[in-house]
Amino acid sequence: MSQKIPKQENDEDAAAPGWRKDVYDWLQTLAVVLAFITVFFTFFGMVFGVSGSSMYPTLHDGDAMLIQRIGYIPGQGDIVVLKKDGFPYEDDSEAIVKRVIAVAGQEVEIDYDANAVYVDGVALEEDYLNFDNVGVEQFGDDYMVERDGMVYSSFVVPEGCIFVMGDNRNGSTDSRYAALGMVDTRYVLGKAVCVFFPFARAGWLN
């Protein structure tokens, strides 16, 4: 009785199915990652690039930040990205970034002589400010000068609004000016969570 000898498979034919499976698995993984990124940035976050020095030294011109969107409610001390149509000191197509000083119902008093901000009678400890007046050296040691156009110095923040200021007080057009004023919370796009670029400045924001 003759014995049937199994046919030898070509090495290339044997390798082909494994190669195709590897590519298929890789494409599946890529599709899942892309879907996750799309959903995340559509519903939960966004990337925002800082333009200007109004938040110096906390944020620098050109910093790239991750922004929390869904479920965010503005809180005192948060750094927020907002957009207010018609804000004359910015391109209408751009958003701006500021720090929340007070929320609805809080009483604010700005003492320009003492360079101090009081919220509900308590002076804020603002170690994040531009005390060296970098970029606005003409003001010397006075890092919070009262200037023309500022209309808010003692007030209660109305319902549905927040009061925001830049950390670079002498280089920031913010809620102290009538041009921006109290910010309706519906204009808030989200909270700045962290700087991720440039890598040398990467870190969480407080």
One Martini backbone bead per residue (centre of mass of N, CA, C, O) as a GRO file, in nm:
protein
  206
    1MET     BB    1   0.097   0.036   0.023
    2SER     BB    2   0.059   0.357  -0.033
    3GLN     BB    3   0.183   0.670   0.078
    4LYS     BB    4   0.064   0.982   0.156
    5ILE     BB    5   0.203   1.285   0.069
    6PRO     BB    6   0.219   1.581   0.187
    7LYS     BB    7   0.179   1.895   0.092
    8GLN     BB    8   0.383   2.156   0.033
    9GLU     BB    9   0.397   2.469   0.150
   10ASN     BB   10   0.424   2.776   0.075
   11ASP     BB   11   0.569   3.024   0.253
   12GLU     BB   12   0.394   3.261   0.146
   13ASP     BB   13   0.114   3.130   0.189
   14ALA     BB   14   0.145   3.092   0.500
   15ALA     BB   15   0.199   3.405   0.567
   16ALA     BB   16  -0.047   3.565   0.461
   17PRO     BB   17  -0.272   3.528   0.677
   18GLY     BB   18  -0.104   3.659   0.912
   19TRP     BB   19  -0.066   3.937   0.780
   20ARG     BB   20  -0.366   4.009   0.749
   21LYS     BB   21  -0.436   3.991   1.049
   22ASP     BB   22  -0.247   4.212   1.150
   23VAL     BB   23  -0.376   4.441   0.987
   24TYR     BB   24  -0.663   4.410   1.096
   25ASP     BB   25  -0.593   4.458   1.396
   26TRP     BB   26  -0.466   4.738   1.354
   27LEU     BB   27  -0.721   4.875   1.232
   28GLN     BB   28  -0.905   4.827   1.471
   29THR     BB   29  -0.741   4.985   1.677
   30LEU     BB   30  -0.742   5.255   1.526
   31ALA     BB   31  -1.051   5.290   1.519
   32VAL     BB   32  -1.092   5.303   1.826
   33VAL     BB   33  -0.907   5.542   1.884
   34LEU     BB   34  -1.050   5.746   1.695
   35ALA     BB   35  -1.327   5.725   1.829
   36PHE     BB   36  -1.241   5.819   2.108
   37ILE     BB   37  -1.127   6.095   2.028
   38THR     BB   38  -1.385   6.205   1.900
   39VAL     BB   39  -1.570   6.179   2.147
   40PHE     BB   40  -1.403   6.336   2.351
   41PHE     BB   41  -1.381   6.616   2.185
   42THR     BB   42  -1.693   6.650   2.148
   43PHE     BB   43  -1.799   6.599   2.470
   44PHE     BB   44  -1.539   6.667   2.684
   45GLY     BB   45  -1.324   6.820   2.489
   46MET     BB   46  -1.048   7.054   2.420
   47VAL     BB   47  -0.835   7.252   2.224
   48PHE     BB   48  -0.621   7.530   2.338
   49GLY     BB   49  -0.478   7.837   2.231
   50VAL     BB   50  -0.270   8.073   2.342
   51SER     BB   51  -0.327   8.438   2.322
   52GLY     BB   52  -0.111   8.608   2.481
   53SER     BB   53  -0.066   8.784   2.831
   54SER     BB   54  -0.319   8.789   3.040
   55MET     BB   55  -0.206   8.501   3.203
   56TYR     BB   56   0.043   8.597   3.310
   57PRO     BB   57   0.239   8.325   3.425
   58THR     BB   58   0.049   8.078   3.387
   59LEU     BB   59   0.030   8.174   3.084
   60HIS     BB   60   0.149   8.141   2.755
   61ASP     BB   61   0.225   8.220   2.458
   62GLY     BB   62   0.131   7.911   2.288
   63ASP     BB   63  -0.020   7.748   2.463
   64ALA     BB   64  -0.148   7.417   2.521
   65MET     BB   65  -0.482   7.304   2.601
   66LEU     BB   66  -0.703   7.131   2.808
   67ILE     BB   67  -1.066   7.105   2.787
   68GLN     BB   68  -1.341   7.109   2.987
   69ARG     BB   69  -1.693   7.057   2.930
   70ILE     BB   70  -1.868   6.842   3.029
   71GLY     BB   71  -2.018   6.922   3.341
   72TYR     BB   72  -1.934   7.216   3.372
   73ILE     BB   73  -1.896   7.440   3.657
   74PRO     BB   74  -1.826   7.735   3.753
   75GLY     BB   75  -1.543   7.830   3.960
   76GLN     BB   76  -1.361   7.956   4.188
   77GLY     BB   77  -1.033   7.988   4.027
   78ASP     BB   78  -1.085   7.918   3.755
   79ILE     BB   79  -0.988   7.835   3.428
   80VAL     BB   80  -1.133   7.991   3.139
   81VAL     BB   81  -1.316   7.945   2.840
   82LEU     BB   82  -1.440   8.209   2.624
   83LYS     BB   83  -1.732   8.348   2.438
   84LYS     BB   84  -1.798   8.687   2.312
   85ASP     BB   85  -1.984   8.847   2.119
   86GLY     BB   86  -1.829   9.158   2.037
   87PHE     BB   87  -1.556   9.153   2.152
   88PRO     BB   88  -1.330   9.413   2.071
   89TYR     BB   89  -1.037   9.270   2.172
   90GLU     BB   90  -1.134   9.041   1.976
   91ASP     BB   91  -1.179   8.802   1.774
   92ASP     BB   92  -1.487   8.667   1.709
   93SER     BB   93  -1.353   8.368   1.648
   94GLU     BB   94  -1.242   8.389   1.935
   95ALA     BB   95  -1.116   8.296   2.232
   96ILE     BB   96  -1.086   8.328   2.589
   97VAL     BB   97  -0.872   8.365   2.887
   98LYS     BB   98  -0.962   8.320   3.239
   99ARG     BB   99  -1.035   8.404   3.578
  100VAL     BB  100  -1.230   8.313   3.841
  101ILE     BB  101  -1.340   8.528   4.102
  102ALA     BB  102  -1.665   8.509   4.069
  103VAL     BB  103  -1.991   8.421   4.154
  104ALA     BB  104  -2.300   8.395   4.204
  105GLY     BB  105  -2.362   8.619   4.490
  106GLN     BB  106  -2.095   8.750   4.503
  107GLU     BB  107  -1.884   8.978   4.669
  108VAL     BB  108  -1.703   9.257   4.524
  109GLU     BB  109  -1.372   9.409   4.592
  110ILE     BB  110  -1.162   9.665   4.453
  111ASP     BB  111  -0.829   9.756   4.562
  112TYR     BB  112  -0.603   9.955   4.407
  113ASP     BB  113  -0.420  10.064   4.635
  114ALA     BB  114  -0.372   9.750   4.753
  115ASN     BB  115  -0.384   9.522   4.549
  116ALA     BB  116  -0.695   9.408   4.601
  117VAL     BB  117  -0.923   9.125   4.645
  118TYR     BB  118  -1.265   9.093   4.746
  119VAL     BB  119  -1.458   8.809   4.874
  120ASP     BB  120  -1.679   8.831   5.103
  121GLY     BB  121  -1.443   9.003   5.271
  122VAL     BB  122  -1.203   8.833   5.136
  123ALA     BB  123  -0.883   8.809   5.065
  124LEU     BB  124  -0.706   8.719   4.806
  125GLU     BB  125  -0.472   8.461   4.725
  126GLU     BB  126  -0.246   8.577   4.457
  127ASP     BB  127   0.030   8.399   4.350
  128TYR     BB  128  -0.034   8.416   4.017
  129LEU     BB  129   0.065   8.686   3.961
  130ASN     BB  130   0.207   8.971   3.788
  131PHE     BB  131   0.440   9.129   3.980
  132ASP     BB  132   0.657   9.222   3.741
  133ASN     BB  133   0.521   9.335   3.480
  134VAL     BB  134   0.536   9.168   3.235
  135GLY     BB  135   0.484   9.379   2.950
  136VAL     BB  136   0.413   9.629   3.188
  137GLU     BB  137   0.651   9.829   3.307
  138GLN     BB  138   0.509  10.119   3.342
  139PHE     BB  139   0.386  10.029   3.645
  140GLY     BB  140   0.582   9.882   3.807
  141ASP     BB  141   0.469   9.784   4.130
  142ASP     BB  142   0.181   9.824   4.003
  143TYR     BB  143  -0.029   9.538   3.932
  144MET     BB  144  -0.321   9.725   3.978
  145VAL     BB  145  -0.452   9.939   3.766
  146GLU     BB  146  -0.656  10.208   3.731
  147ARG     BB  147  -0.866  10.259   3.442
  148ASP     BB  148  -1.003  10.345   3.176
  149GLY     BB  149  -1.320  10.160   3.154
  150MET     BB  150  -1.355  10.091   3.444
  151VAL     BB  151  -1.672   9.978   3.618
  152TYR     BB  152  -1.557   9.765   3.835
  153SER     BB  153  -1.532   9.750   4.219
  154SER     BB  154  -1.840   9.723   4.344
  155PHE     BB  155  -2.021   9.406   4.382
  156VAL     BB  156  -2.271   9.177   4.258
  157VAL     BB  157  -2.311   8.880   4.123
  158PRO     BB  158  -2.517   8.771   3.905
  159GLU     BB  159  -2.719   8.561   3.786
  160GLY     BB  160  -2.555   8.353   3.554
  161CYS     BB  161  -2.266   8.462   3.648
  162ILE     BB  162  -1.930   8.591   3.598
  163PHE     BB  163  -1.607   8.696   3.726
  164VAL     BB  164  -1.323   8.810   3.536
  165MET     BB  165  -0.958   8.767   3.528
  166GLY     BB  166  -0.633   8.839   3.482
  167ASP     BB  167  -0.310   8.771   3.595
  168ASN     BB  168  -0.240   9.023   3.408
  169ARG     BB  169  -0.377   9.299   3.512
  170ASN     BB  170  -0.224   9.522   3.315
  171GLY     BB  171  -0.283   9.297   3.052
  172SER     BB  172  -0.615   9.298   3.093
  173THR     BB  173  -0.923   9.233   2.938
  174ASP     BB  174  -1.212   9.235   3.143
  175SER     BB  175  -1.470   9.259   3.378
  176ARG     BB  176  -1.390   9.561   3.446
  177TYR     BB  177  -1.503   9.601   3.167
  178ALA     BB  178  -1.767   9.682   2.966
  179ALA     BB  179  -1.692   9.503   2.717
  180LEU     BB  180  -1.745   9.246   2.912
  181GLY     BB  181  -1.802   9.196   3.199
  182MET     BB  182  -2.032   9.007   3.277
  183VAL     BB  183  -2.049   8.648   3.250
  184ASP     BB  184  -2.219   8.435   3.090
  185THR     BB  185  -2.217   8.092   3.131
  186ARG     BB  186  -2.287   8.031   2.822
  187TYR     BB  187  -1.988   8.134   2.727
  188VAL     BB  188  -1.867   7.885   2.847
  189LEU     BB  189  -1.658   7.622   2.727
  190GLY     BB  190  -1.445   7.582   2.976
  191LYS     BB  191  -1.187   7.411   3.149
  192ALA     BB  192  -0.865   7.441   3.236
  193VAL     BB  193  -0.648   7.167   3.305
  194CYS     BB  194  -0.394   7.169   3.092
  195VAL     BB  195  -0.064   7.166   2.987
  196PHE     BB  196   0.095   7.005   2.681
  197PHE     BB  197   0.212   7.273   2.535
  198PRO     BB  198   0.499   7.275   2.593
  199PHE     BB  199   0.671   7.027   2.753
  200ALA     BB  200   0.821   7.221   2.960
  201ARG     BB  201   0.503   7.321   3.061
  202ALA     BB  202   0.380   7.078   3.156
  203GLY     BB  203   0.058   7.074   3.335
  204TRP     BB  204  -0.134   7.146   3.589
  205LEU     BB  205  -0.415   7.344   3.674
  206ASN     BB  206  -0.536   7.590   3.936
   0.00000   0.00000   0.00000
